[in-house]
Tab-separated table of C-alpha atoms in Angstrom:
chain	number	residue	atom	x	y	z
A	6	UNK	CA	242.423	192.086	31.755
A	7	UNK	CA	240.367	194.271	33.162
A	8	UNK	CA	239.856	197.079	30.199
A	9	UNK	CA	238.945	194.323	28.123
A	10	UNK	CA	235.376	193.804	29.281
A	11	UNK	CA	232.622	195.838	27.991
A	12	UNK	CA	230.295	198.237	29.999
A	13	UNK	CA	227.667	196.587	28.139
A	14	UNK	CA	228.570	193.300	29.988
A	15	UNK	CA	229.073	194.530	32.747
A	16	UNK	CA	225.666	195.728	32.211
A	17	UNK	CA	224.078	192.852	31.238
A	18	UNK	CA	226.142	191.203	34.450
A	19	UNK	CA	224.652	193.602	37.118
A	20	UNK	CA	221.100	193.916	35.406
A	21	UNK	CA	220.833	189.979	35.777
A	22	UNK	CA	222.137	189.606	39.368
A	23	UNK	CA	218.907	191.957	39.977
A	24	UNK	CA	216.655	189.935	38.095
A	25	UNK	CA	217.680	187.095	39.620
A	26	UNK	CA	217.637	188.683	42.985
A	27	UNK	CA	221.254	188.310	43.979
A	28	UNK	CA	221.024	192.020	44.327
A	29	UNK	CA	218.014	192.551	45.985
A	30	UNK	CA	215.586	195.684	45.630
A	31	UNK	CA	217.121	198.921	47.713
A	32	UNK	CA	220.561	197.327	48.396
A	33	UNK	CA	223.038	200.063	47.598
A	34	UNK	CA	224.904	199.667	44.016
A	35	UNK	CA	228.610	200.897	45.617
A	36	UNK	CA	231.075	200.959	42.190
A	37	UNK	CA	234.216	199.893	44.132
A	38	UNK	CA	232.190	196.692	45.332
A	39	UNK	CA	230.577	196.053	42.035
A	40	UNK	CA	234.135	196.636	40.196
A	41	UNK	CA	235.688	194.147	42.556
A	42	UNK	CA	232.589	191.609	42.152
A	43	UNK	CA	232.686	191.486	38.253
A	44	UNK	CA	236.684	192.121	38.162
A	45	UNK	CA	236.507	195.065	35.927
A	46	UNK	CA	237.275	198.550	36.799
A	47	UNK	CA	234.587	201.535	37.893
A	48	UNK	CA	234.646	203.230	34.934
A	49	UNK	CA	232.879	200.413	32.727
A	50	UNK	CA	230.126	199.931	36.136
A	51	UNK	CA	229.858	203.958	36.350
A	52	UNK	CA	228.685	203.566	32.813
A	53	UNK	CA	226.227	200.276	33.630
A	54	UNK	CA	225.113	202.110	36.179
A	55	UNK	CA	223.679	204.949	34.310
A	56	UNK	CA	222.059	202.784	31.743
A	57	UNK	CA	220.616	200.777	34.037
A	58	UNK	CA	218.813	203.647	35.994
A	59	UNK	CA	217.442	205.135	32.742
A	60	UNK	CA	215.867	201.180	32.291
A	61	UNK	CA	214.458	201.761	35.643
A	62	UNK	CA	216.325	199.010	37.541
A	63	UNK	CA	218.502	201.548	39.306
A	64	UNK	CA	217.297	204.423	41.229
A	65	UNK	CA	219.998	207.410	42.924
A	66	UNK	CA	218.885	208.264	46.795
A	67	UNK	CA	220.417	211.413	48.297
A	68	UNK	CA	223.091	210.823	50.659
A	69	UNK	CA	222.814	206.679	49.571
A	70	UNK	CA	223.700	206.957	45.769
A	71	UNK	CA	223.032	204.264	43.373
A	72	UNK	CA	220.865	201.595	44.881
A	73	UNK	CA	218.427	198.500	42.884
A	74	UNK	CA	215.112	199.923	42.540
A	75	UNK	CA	211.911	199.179	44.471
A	76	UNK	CA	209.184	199.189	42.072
A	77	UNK	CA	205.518	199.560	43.759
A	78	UNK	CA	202.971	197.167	43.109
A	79	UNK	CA	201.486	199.472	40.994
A	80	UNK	CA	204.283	199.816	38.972
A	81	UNK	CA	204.386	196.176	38.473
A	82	UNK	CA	200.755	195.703	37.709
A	83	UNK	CA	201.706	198.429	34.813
A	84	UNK	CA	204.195	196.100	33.330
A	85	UNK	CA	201.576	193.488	32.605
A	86	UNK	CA	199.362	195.874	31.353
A	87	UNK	CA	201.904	197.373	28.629
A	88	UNK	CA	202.826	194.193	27.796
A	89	UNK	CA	199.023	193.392	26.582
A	90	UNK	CA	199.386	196.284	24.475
A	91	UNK	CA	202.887	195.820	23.325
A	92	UNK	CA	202.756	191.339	22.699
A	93	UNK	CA	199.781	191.530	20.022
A	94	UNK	CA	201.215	194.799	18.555
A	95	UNK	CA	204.489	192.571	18.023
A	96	UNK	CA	202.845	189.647	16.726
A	97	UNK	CA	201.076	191.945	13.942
A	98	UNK	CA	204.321	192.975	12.866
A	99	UNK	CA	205.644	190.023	12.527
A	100	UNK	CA	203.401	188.654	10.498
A	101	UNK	CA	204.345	191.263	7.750
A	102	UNK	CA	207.942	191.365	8.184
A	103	UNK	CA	209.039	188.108	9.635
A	104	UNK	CA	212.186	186.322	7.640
A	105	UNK	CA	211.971	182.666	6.649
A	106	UNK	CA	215.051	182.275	9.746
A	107	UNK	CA	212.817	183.686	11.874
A	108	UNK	CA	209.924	181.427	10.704
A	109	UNK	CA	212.211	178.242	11.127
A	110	UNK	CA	213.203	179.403	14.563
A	111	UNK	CA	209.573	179.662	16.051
A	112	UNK	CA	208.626	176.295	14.397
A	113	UNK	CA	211.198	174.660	16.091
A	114	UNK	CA	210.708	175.945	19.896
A	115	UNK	CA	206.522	174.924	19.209
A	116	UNK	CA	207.918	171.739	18.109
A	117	UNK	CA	210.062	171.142	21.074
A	118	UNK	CA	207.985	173.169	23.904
A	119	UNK	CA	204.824	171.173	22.522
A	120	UNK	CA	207.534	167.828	23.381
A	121	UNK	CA	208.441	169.220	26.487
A	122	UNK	CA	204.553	170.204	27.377
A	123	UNK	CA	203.946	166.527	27.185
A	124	UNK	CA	207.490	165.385	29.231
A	125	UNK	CA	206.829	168.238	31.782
A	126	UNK	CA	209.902	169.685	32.126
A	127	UNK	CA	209.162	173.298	33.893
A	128	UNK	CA	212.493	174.787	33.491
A	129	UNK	CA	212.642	173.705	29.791
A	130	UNK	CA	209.475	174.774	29.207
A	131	UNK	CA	210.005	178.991	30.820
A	132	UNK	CA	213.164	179.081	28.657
A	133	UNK	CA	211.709	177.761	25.334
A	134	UNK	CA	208.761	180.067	26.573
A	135	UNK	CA	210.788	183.037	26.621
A	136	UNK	CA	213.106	182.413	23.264
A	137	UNK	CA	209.507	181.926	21.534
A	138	UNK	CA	208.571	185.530	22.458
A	139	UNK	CA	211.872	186.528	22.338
A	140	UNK	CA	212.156	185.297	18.866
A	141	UNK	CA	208.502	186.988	17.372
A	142	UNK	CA	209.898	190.186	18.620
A	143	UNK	CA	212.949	190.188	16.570
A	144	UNK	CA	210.719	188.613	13.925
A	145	UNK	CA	208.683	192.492	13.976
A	146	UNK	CA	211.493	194.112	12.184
A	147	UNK	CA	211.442	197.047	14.104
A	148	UNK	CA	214.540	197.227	16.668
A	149	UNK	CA	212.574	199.634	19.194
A	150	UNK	CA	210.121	197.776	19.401
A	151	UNK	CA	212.403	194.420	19.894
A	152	UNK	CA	214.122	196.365	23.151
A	153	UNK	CA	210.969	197.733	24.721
A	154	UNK	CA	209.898	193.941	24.352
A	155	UNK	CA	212.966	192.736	25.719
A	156	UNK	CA	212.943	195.396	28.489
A	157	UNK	CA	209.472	194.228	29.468
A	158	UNK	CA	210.188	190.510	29.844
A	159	UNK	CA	213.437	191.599	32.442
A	160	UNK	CA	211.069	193.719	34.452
A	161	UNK	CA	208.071	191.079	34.613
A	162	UNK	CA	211.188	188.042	35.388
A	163	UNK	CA	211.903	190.587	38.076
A	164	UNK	CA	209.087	191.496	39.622
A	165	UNK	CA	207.072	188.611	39.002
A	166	UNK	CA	207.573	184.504	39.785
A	167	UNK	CA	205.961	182.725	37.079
A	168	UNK	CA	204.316	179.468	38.242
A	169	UNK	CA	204.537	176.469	35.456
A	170	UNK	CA	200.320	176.467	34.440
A	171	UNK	CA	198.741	172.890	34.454
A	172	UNK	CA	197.612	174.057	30.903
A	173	UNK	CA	201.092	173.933	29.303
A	174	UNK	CA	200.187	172.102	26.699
A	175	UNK	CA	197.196	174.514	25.685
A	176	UNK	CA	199.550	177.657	26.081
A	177	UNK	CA	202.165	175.768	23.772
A	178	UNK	CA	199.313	175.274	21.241
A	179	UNK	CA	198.573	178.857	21.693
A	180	UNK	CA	201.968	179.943	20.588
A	181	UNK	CA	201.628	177.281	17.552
A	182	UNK	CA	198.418	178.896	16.379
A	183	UNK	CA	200.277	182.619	16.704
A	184	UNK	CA	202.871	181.265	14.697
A	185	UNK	CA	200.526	179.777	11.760
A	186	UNK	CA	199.190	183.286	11.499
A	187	UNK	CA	202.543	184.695	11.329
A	188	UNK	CA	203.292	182.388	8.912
A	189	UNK	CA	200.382	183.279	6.767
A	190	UNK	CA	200.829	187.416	6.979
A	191	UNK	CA	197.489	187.402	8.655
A	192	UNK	CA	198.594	190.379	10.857
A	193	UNK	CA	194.834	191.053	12.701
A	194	UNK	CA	194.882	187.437	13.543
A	195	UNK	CA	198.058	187.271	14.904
A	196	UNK	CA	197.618	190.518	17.122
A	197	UNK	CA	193.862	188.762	18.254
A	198	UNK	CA	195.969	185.411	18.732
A	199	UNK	CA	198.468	186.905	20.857
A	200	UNK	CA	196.180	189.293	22.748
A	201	UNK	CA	194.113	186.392	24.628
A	202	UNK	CA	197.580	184.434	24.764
A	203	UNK	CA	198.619	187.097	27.439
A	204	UNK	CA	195.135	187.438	28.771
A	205	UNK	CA	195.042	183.411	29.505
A	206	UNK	CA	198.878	183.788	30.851
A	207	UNK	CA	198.107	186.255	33.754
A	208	UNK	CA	197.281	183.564	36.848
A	209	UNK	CA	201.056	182.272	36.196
A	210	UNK	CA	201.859	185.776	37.608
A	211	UNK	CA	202.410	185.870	41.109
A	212	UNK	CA	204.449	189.484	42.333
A	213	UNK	CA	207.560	188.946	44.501
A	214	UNK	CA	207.974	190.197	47.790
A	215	UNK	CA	211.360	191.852	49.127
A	216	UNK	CA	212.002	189.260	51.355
A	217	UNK	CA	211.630	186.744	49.008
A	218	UNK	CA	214.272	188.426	46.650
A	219	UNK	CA	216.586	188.467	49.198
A	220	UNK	CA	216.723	184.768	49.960
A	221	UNK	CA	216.463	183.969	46.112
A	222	UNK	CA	220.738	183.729	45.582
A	223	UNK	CA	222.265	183.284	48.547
A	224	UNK	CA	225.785	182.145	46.466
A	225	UNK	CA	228.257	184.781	47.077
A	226	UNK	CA	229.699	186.799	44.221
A	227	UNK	CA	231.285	185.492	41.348
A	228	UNK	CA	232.748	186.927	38.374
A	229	UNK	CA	229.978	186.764	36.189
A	230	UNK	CA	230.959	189.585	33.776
A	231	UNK	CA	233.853	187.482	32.270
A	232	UNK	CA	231.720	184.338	31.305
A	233	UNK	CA	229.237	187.140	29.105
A	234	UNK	CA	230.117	188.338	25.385
Protein backbone atom coordinates (compact mmCIF):
# COMPACT_ATOMS: atom_id res chain seq x y z
CA UNK A 1 0.00 0.00 0.00
CA UNK A 2 2.49 2.08 0.68
CA UNK A 3 3.93 3.03 -3.05
CA UNK A 4 0.56 3.92 -3.82
CA UNK A 5 0.41 7.33 -2.19
CA UNK A 6 1.71 10.32 -3.86
CA UNK A 7 4.62 12.63 -2.67
CA UNK A 8 2.30 15.29 -3.49
CA UNK A 9 0.00 14.00 -0.64
CA UNK A 10 2.21 13.36 1.38
CA UNK A 11 3.00 16.87 0.79
CA UNK A 12 -0.08 18.33 1.15
CA UNK A 13 -0.31 15.89 4.51
CA UNK A 14 2.88 17.32 6.22
CA UNK A 15 2.40 21.01 4.90
CA UNK A 16 -1.10 20.98 6.75
CA UNK A 17 -0.03 19.35 10.06
CA UNK A 18 2.27 22.67 10.07
CA UNK A 19 -0.39 24.93 9.34
CA UNK A 20 -2.39 23.58 11.71
CA UNK A 21 0.36 23.45 14.21
CA UNK A 22 0.51 19.75 14.88
CA UNK A 23 4.06 20.21 13.83
CA UNK A 24 5.09 23.10 15.47
CA UNK A 25 7.77 25.76 14.21
CA UNK A 26 11.61 24.28 14.74
CA UNK A 27 10.51 20.69 15.61
CA UNK A 28 12.81 18.49 13.59
CA UNK A 29 11.13 16.91 10.25
CA UNK A 30 13.00 13.17 10.87
CA UNK A 31 11.82 11.02 7.43
CA UNK A 32 11.68 7.66 9.29
CA UNK A 33 9.12 9.35 11.82
CA UNK A 34 7.22 11.18 9.20
CA UNK A 35 7.17 7.84 6.91
CA UNK A 36 5.82 5.93 9.86
CA UNK A 37 3.22 8.86 10.77
CA UNK A 38 1.62 9.09 7.22
CA UNK A 39 2.30 5.17 6.48
CA UNK A 40 4.16 5.74 3.33
CA UNK A 41 7.73 5.14 2.74
CA UNK A 42 10.82 7.93 2.90
CA UNK A 43 11.26 8.24 -0.47
CA UNK A 44 7.75 9.98 -1.25
CA UNK A 45 8.53 12.40 2.35
CA UNK A 46 12.32 12.93 1.05
CA UNK A 47 10.56 14.37 -1.93
CA UNK A 48 7.76 16.51 0.32
CA UNK A 49 10.39 17.53 2.09
CA UNK A 50 12.25 19.31 -0.55
CA UNK A 51 9.22 20.99 -1.93
CA UNK A 52 8.20 22.09 1.09
CA UNK A 53 11.54 23.91 2.00
CA UNK A 54 11.62 25.66 -1.41
CA UNK A 55 7.75 26.98 -0.17
CA UNK A 56 9.52 28.14 2.84
CA UNK A 57 7.77 25.94 5.43
CA UNK A 58 10.86 23.80 5.87
CA UNK A 59 14.21 25.03 6.68
CA UNK A 60 17.70 22.41 6.83
CA UNK A 61 19.94 23.25 10.18
CA UNK A 62 23.47 21.82 10.21
CA UNK A 63 23.91 18.93 12.33
CA UNK A 64 19.66 19.00 12.93
CA UNK A 65 18.49 18.46 9.23
CA UNK A 66 15.07 19.14 8.11
CA UNK A 67 13.11 20.98 10.73
CA UNK A 68 9.41 23.36 10.32
CA UNK A 69 10.49 26.78 9.81
CA UNK A 70 10.44 29.75 12.21
CA UNK A 71 9.44 32.66 10.28
CA UNK A 72 10.31 36.19 12.08
CA UNK A 73 7.77 38.61 12.65
CA UNK A 74 9.04 40.43 9.99
CA UNK A 75 8.67 37.84 7.70
CA UNK A 76 5.13 37.53 8.61
CA UNK A 77 4.28 41.17 8.46
CA UNK A 78 5.72 40.66 4.67
CA UNK A 79 3.08 38.15 3.93
CA UNK A 80 0.31 40.63 4.52
CA UNK A 81 1.96 43.10 2.70
CA UNK A 82 2.38 40.91 -0.64
CA UNK A 83 -0.84 39.84 -0.30
CA UNK A 84 -2.17 43.67 -0.72
CA UNK A 85 -0.29 43.68 -3.79
CA UNK A 86 -1.05 40.27 -5.04
CA UNK A 87 -5.43 40.14 -3.90
CA UNK A 88 -6.38 43.34 -6.13
CA UNK A 89 -3.87 42.26 -8.86
CA UNK A 90 -6.03 38.90 -8.85
CA UNK A 91 -9.28 40.44 -8.77
CA UNK A 92 -8.28 42.59 -12.01
CA UNK A 93 -7.63 39.53 -13.73
CA UNK A 94 -10.45 38.04 -13.07
CA UNK A 95 -12.56 40.34 -14.18
CA UNK A 96 -11.17 39.82 -17.79
CA UNK A 97 -10.80 36.21 -17.81
CA UNK A 98 -13.21 34.77 -15.36
CA UNK A 99 -15.52 31.69 -16.85
CA UNK A 100 -19.29 31.73 -16.36
CA UNK A 101 -18.36 28.38 -13.68
CA UNK A 102 -16.32 30.52 -12.02
CA UNK A 103 -18.94 33.34 -11.94
CA UNK A 104 -21.65 30.81 -10.59
CA UNK A 105 -19.23 29.61 -7.97
CA UNK A 106 -18.54 33.11 -6.32
CA UNK A 107 -22.31 33.96 -6.47
CA UNK A 108 -23.09 31.15 -4.56
CA UNK A 109 -20.46 31.40 -1.50
CA UNK A 110 -21.80 35.55 -1.31
CA UNK A 111 -25.12 34.03 -1.26
CA UNK A 112 -24.47 31.61 1.47
CA UNK A 113 -21.58 33.58 3.52
CA UNK A 114 -24.05 36.70 3.34
CA UNK A 115 -26.72 33.70 5.11
CA UNK A 116 -24.22 32.63 7.34
CA UNK A 117 -23.10 36.49 8.20
CA UNK A 118 -26.58 36.85 9.47
CA UNK A 119 -26.74 33.08 11.42
CA UNK A 120 -23.15 33.72 12.75
CA UNK A 121 -21.59 30.74 12.20
CA UNK A 122 -17.60 31.57 12.54
CA UNK A 123 -16.27 28.40 11.26
CA UNK A 124 -18.68 28.49 8.25
CA UNK A 125 -18.02 31.76 7.64
CA UNK A 126 -13.49 31.39 7.47
CA UNK A 127 -14.13 28.44 5.12
CA UNK A 128 -16.67 30.07 2.71
CA UNK A 129 -14.16 33.06 3.29
CA UNK A 130 -11.34 31.25 2.00
CA UNK A 131 -13.12 29.18 -1.09
CA UNK A 132 -14.35 32.87 -2.13
CA UNK A 133 -10.70 33.98 -2.54
CA UNK A 134 -9.72 30.78 -3.37
CA UNK A 135 -12.17 30.70 -6.13
CA UNK A 136 -11.30 34.58 -7.76
CA UNK A 137 -7.83 33.31 -7.97
CA UNK A 138 -8.51 30.45 -10.17
CA UNK A 139 -11.05 32.78 -11.78
CA UNK A 140 -7.52 35.07 -12.98
CA UNK A 141 -6.62 32.54 -15.54
CA UNK A 142 -3.17 32.63 -14.88
CA UNK A 143 -1.93 29.35 -12.91
CA UNK A 144 1.20 31.25 -11.29
CA UNK A 145 -0.51 33.55 -10.14
CA UNK A 146 -3.35 31.00 -8.66
CA UNK A 147 -0.25 29.16 -6.58
CA UNK A 148 1.51 32.25 -5.32
CA UNK A 149 -2.17 33.08 -4.11
CA UNK A 150 -2.66 29.83 -2.72
CA UNK A 151 0.86 29.81 -1.18
CA UNK A 152 0.04 33.09 0.53
CA UNK A 153 -3.22 32.09 2.20
CA UNK A 154 -1.12 28.72 3.84
CA UNK A 155 1.53 31.05 5.14
CA UNK A 156 -0.94 33.83 6.60
CA UNK A 157 -3.35 30.46 8.13
CA UNK A 158 0.06 29.70 9.57
CA UNK A 159 1.40 32.43 10.94
CA UNK A 160 -1.57 34.29 11.67
CA UNK A 161 -5.05 33.44 13.89
CA UNK A 162 -7.78 35.14 12.24
CA UNK A 163 -10.39 36.45 14.72
CA UNK A 164 -14.22 36.26 13.26
CA UNK A 165 -14.75 40.54 12.77
CA UNK A 166 -18.09 41.86 14.30
CA UNK A 167 -18.41 43.36 10.71
CA UNK A 168 -19.03 40.03 8.92
CA UNK A 169 -21.74 41.02 7.31
CA UNK A 170 -20.00 44.25 5.78
CA UNK A 171 -16.87 42.09 4.71
CA UNK A 172 -19.42 39.55 3.03
CA UNK A 173 -20.93 42.57 1.18
CA UNK A 174 -17.47 43.52 0.32
CA UNK A 175 -16.79 40.31 -1.46
CA UNK A 176 -20.42 40.72 -3.21
CA UNK A 177 -19.48 44.12 -4.56
CA UNK A 178 -15.86 42.50 -5.87
CA UNK A 179 -17.79 40.00 -7.47
CA UNK A 180 -20.36 42.48 -9.37
CA UNK A 181 -17.27 44.07 -10.79
CA UNK A 182 -15.92 40.85 -11.83
CA UNK A 183 -18.96 40.15 -13.26
CA UNK A 184 -19.05 43.28 -15.27
CA UNK A 185 -15.13 43.11 -16.68
CA UNK A 186 -14.61 46.29 -14.79
CA UNK A 187 -10.98 45.21 -14.00
CA UNK A 188 -9.78 48.84 -12.17
CA UNK A 189 -12.79 48.47 -10.03
CA UNK A 190 -12.32 45.19 -9.05
CA UNK A 191 -8.49 45.66 -8.19
CA UNK A 192 -9.80 49.18 -6.09
CA UNK A 193 -12.64 46.81 -4.60
CA UNK A 194 -10.37 44.25 -3.48
CA UNK A 195 -7.51 46.53 -2.40
CA UNK A 196 -9.54 48.23 0.64
CA UNK A 197 -11.18 44.63 1.14
CA UNK A 198 -7.67 43.56 2.49
CA UNK A 199 -6.95 46.93 3.95
CA UNK A 200 -10.39 46.68 6.16
CA UNK A 201 -9.41 42.78 6.85
CA UNK A 202 -6.04 43.48 8.67
CA UNK A 203 -7.37 43.85 12.62
CA UNK A 204 -8.69 40.06 12.11
CA UNK A 205 -4.89 39.39 12.01
CA UNK A 206 -3.44 38.55 15.13
CA UNK A 207 0.43 36.67 14.68
CA UNK A 208 0.86 33.36 16.55
CA UNK A 209 3.29 32.76 19.06
CA UNK A 210 5.44 29.40 19.32
CA UNK A 211 3.92 28.39 22.28
CA UNK A 212 0.68 28.78 21.11
CA UNK A 213 1.42 26.47 18.03
CA UNK A 214 2.51 23.96 20.11
CA UNK A 215 -0.61 23.50 22.20
CA UNK A 216 -2.83 24.03 18.99
CA UNK A 217 -3.12 19.81 18.14
CA UNK A 218 -2.35 18.01 20.88
CA UNK A 219 -4.08 14.61 19.03
CA UNK A 220 -1.33 12.28 18.34
CA UNK A 221 -0.52 11.23 14.79
CA UNK A 222 -2.77 9.80 12.48
CA UNK A 223 -2.54 8.70 9.05
CA UNK A 224 -3.62 11.63 7.39
CA UNK A 225 -1.90 11.05 4.00
CA UNK A 226 -4.33 8.15 3.11
CA UNK A 227 -7.67 10.14 3.63
CA UNK A 228 -6.00 12.99 0.81
CA UNK A 229 -6.29 12.51 -3.16
Amino acid sequence: MRGHISAHAVCTAIRDDIVSGALAPGSRLIEEILAARYGVSRVPVREALRTLQSEGFVTTRHHAGACVAEPTEQEAADLLDVRALLEPLGAARAAARRSPAHLKVLRGLVRLGRERARHGNPADLRQLDGWFHETLAQAAGSPSLTALLTQLRRKIEWMYAVELPARTGESWDEHGAVLDAVARGDAERARALMAAHVERSLPVYRLRRPAEAEVRDPKPPVNTARARP
